[in-house]
Amino acid sequence: MDPIHRGPEEFGHDGNGFSEEAGRRRPSRDPLTPDFGQQTPQQARIVPLISGDFLLTVNPVDGSEVEPCPPGEQPAAPVRRTPAERADRERATAPPVPPGPPVLQLPLLQRADERERLVRLLARGRSVRLTGPAGSGRTALLDAVAADCAELAPDGVVRLSGHKRTVADLLHGLFEAVHNAPLHRPDRELLLAKLRTTGAVVVLDDLEFGGAALDELLDATPECAFLLATTPDVAAPGPDSHLEEVFLAGLDRGASIDLMERVVERKLTEEEANWAGDLWFESEGLPLRFVQAGALLRQRDLLGTDPTAYDEYGYLENRPAEEAPEAVEAAGTDAAEVPLPSLGEGAAPAALLGSRLSPAARDTLRFAVALGGEVPHQAHLPALVGDTHADAALSELAGCGLLSPAGSRYRLAAGVLAQLEAAGYGDGATDRARTVAQHYAWWAGHPSVTPARVVAEADAILAAMAQLVPGDGAGQTSVAVLLARSASPAFAAGLHWSAWERSLRIGQEAGRIAGEVAEEAYFHHELGVLALCTGNLDRARAELETSISMRGALADKSGAVAGRRALALVEDRSGGPAAGGAPVMDELPVDRFEASPPRGLPTVIPVSMPRAYPEETAVVSRQAAPKTAAEEGGRFAMLGGARRNLVAAGAGVLLAGVLGTVVTLGLTSNSDPQGDPGASTEQSVTESGDQEEELPAEEPTDGATPSARTSGSASSSATPGPSGSGSAPAGGGGASSPGATVSESAPSSPGGSSPSEPLPTRTTTKPTVTPTSPSPTETETSAPPVDPPTEPTPTDTETTPTVPDSSDSASGPSGASASPSVT
């Protein structure tokens, strides 16, 4: 075998490449969990959706992109849901049933009159405002009325929660409940058009606004009948709302004791009945207080019961089933002596109830206090608490009356948060909020989690972020930034835009405090896109310009390009760029200091170059005023503005160089011919037809001419002659007449020949001036010294200009002598 080309047999393989031992080994099992060393990278969750006439692409990496919706991608018209679809949606949005023992279902006591009145008003199409204090049983009454009104309206009954919701949230929530429009958020015009034809009984619990906002909600839905449940501290509706007012009071003493007996599931003793009567007087008959007080009595009964009565195998307390009877009797005797709670404990029973719950339930209460009363979903409790059976704690809390439903979730009941904080459940709240934020940041950013599930946890997520922003612990604001960055794209894709805006603002503030400029720029970009989609163009322009500036400083090209595209759309919608606005074109450089302003704004181009002309000479270039974008044709005229500015800048620089060269050559040729007395310094031009005033072209403004600055010459200025410059004397004595300029020129070439580099001839713009007293001995081609007059004014009579010499030599015409002939 060739030692270089060895076959597979040498390595234990046959000719086909298979190992001989492969058939004897058992096949590897499929792993139950993926290999952590070879995980596939998670893909970013990019969701395109329609917002009005915009196509919004939610991009969690560089920022959301918005563009006009292409012609072929407009969504279909929203269609109404069928009754079966509405029933499925209602079941999906209801609070989950807690695992564990079933929660006791209590009847609606002493509410028959209010229930009948509410149904009657809603059947007549009237809207009702149900007002009652917290804990008066408003939610239970709403459930009963909603069941009675299921067949009254063509669009059925719609259940909404007003907890931390705005008017826009409720309008879009009503639209989504009645119409089927996935990934489509209609604009204001389409939304109002659809809601004007919506006929439903809207049951709205926990309403938190009134006044003009409530009037806006009612005016937008003229065909709907509303049942609004609120507390007395909420602002009253406007005088033109025409709402029926129904006040919900507490129960009487008999109904309160009856409710407590149903919770305890037995008759009250005389001592317990007297205690319940005192509690009724203290709590004004609020049903929630008697549910919680009944839970206290039930716990007292469990403490006085044989611990092994319901635990035959001793699983709960790890107690052996064959425990000695005397030990059981001792335990039962001690438990039977548990006293009744005090009146104060009955009025504020949260701390006492929590002390008798399981450790997982108490930890859940601590997390709820850290989140401001918001309770995470039961699926998250095992990970947060660290107990695999912590989801059953929700059933314990609901059975004790410590929780109340809020939309599709649960939160602490009225007054429970303050009671638990007073009992010390708020200690370490910041650390628990950080734990919740880290958990939600991982969970919300996972691709397998749908935006709808993240939206269901919006209140808990926002509460965790809000708790971390003002904190003083190290790294807390960074965790808030991470959570906002993970959850805000899911809020946008889930069409819960109020939560999207709140998370962006919290994240932007947290990023500013933490010094994370890149994340802060991302939040500014998202806020600008949100403002653009909601029609707030001024806010969108400000946020996008801030984001572009930050990303330009960070050299984030992809993010800056996304910001410029959104800003270009803002300028298009607003009718033109704002003064001092940022560049919006994709081809412009990313650095904001290198970008030229849009067309229509003055452009200042500094040019650093040596001046080719004297400082006292001004070159003024008159240009026409630039046209605005509207005169040039709107936003499409701006597309060439940046390039035209660059071309104009280059042309200006070239023009300045050419002008400097021409003026320099002209000034250089102004000096007298060196070594050629036969050449005249007073050359004339052809007569111009439109020359009204003829002035010396080289008359200095305030000093000596540039020719006097020639290297190697020493000159002294006197009163200028008619020509405006001194001339060399004809004689070689070096003296000149009074008033003339005496200059010492460089020697000419020997023999009267021209220099090696002939100076270019120059054409002057002054006519020939007749000398006052010419010398009789000078020739026609010589330049005699002239005695200047007292007033150097040109002659009044216009002389015929002479034909200039066509010689290109600095020594004058051919045949001229090299030295002046003076007798």
mmCIF file of C-alpha atoms in Angstrom, residues 363 365-373 417 420-421 424-437 463-469 471-473 476:
data_model
loop_
_atom_site.group_PDB
_atom_site.id
_atom_site.type_symbol
_atom_site.label_atom_id
_atom_site.label_comp_id
_atom_site.label_asym_id
_atom_site.label_seq_id
_atom_site.Cartn_x
_atom_site.Cartn_y
_atom_site.Cartn_z
ATOM 1 C CA ASP A 363 -43.067 34.079 49.782
ATOM 2 C CA LEU A 365 -47.069 37.543 49.311
ATOM 3 C CA ARG A 366 -43.585 39.038 49.670
ATOM 4 C CA PHE A 367 -43.109 39.051 45.908
ATOM 5 C CA ALA A 368 -46.530 40.651 45.492
ATOM 6 C CA VAL A 369 -45.607 43.392 47.952
ATOM 7 C CA ALA A 370 -42.331 43.982 46.091
ATOM 8 C CA LEU A 371 -44.329 44.440 42.865
ATOM 9 C CA GLY A 372 -46.763 46.922 44.343
ATOM 10 C CA GLY A 373 -49.627 44.443 44.690
ATOM 11 C CA LEU A 417 -50.861 45.714 50.478
ATOM 12 C CA LEU A 420 -48.602 43.455 54.699
ATOM 13 C CA GLU A 421 -46.149 46.335 54.442
ATOM 14 C CA GLY A 424 -42.743 43.676 57.497
ATOM 15 C CA TYR A 425 -43.469 41.866 54.254
ATOM 16 C CA GLY A 426 -41.809 44.709 52.344
ATOM 17 C CA ASP A 427 -38.324 44.034 53.736
ATOM 18 C CA GLY A 428 -35.962 43.152 50.913
ATOM 19 C CA ALA A 429 -38.476 44.297 48.287
ATOM 20 C CA THR A 430 -35.761 45.648 45.998
ATOM 21 C CA ASP A 431 -33.895 42.343 45.879
ATOM 22 C CA ARG A 432 -37.106 40.468 45.117
ATOM 23 C CA ALA A 433 -38.007 42.956 42.399
ATOM 24 C CA ARG A 434 -34.581 42.389 40.888
ATOM 25 C CA THR A 435 -35.146 38.617 40.967
ATOM 26 C CA VAL A 436 -38.485 39.056 39.214
ATOM 27 C CA ALA A 437 -36.932 41.382 36.632
ATOM 28 C CA ALA A 463 -44.023 47.014 38.295
ATOM 29 C CA ALA A 464 -40.671 45.222 38.465
ATOM 30 C CA MET A 465 -39.064 47.823 36.193
ATOM 31 C CA ALA A 466 -40.515 50.731 38.154
ATOM 32 C CA GLN A 467 -39.205 49.347 41.439
ATOM 33 C CA LEU A 468 -35.632 49.169 40.130
ATOM 34 C CA VAL A 469 -35.246 52.590 38.569
ATOM 35 C CA GLY A 471 -33.134 52.027 43.624
ATOM 36 C CA ASP A 472 -29.672 52.651 45.004
ATOM 37 C CA GLY A 473 -28.284 49.137 44.610
ATOM 38 C CA GLN A 476 -30.349 47.514 39.516
#
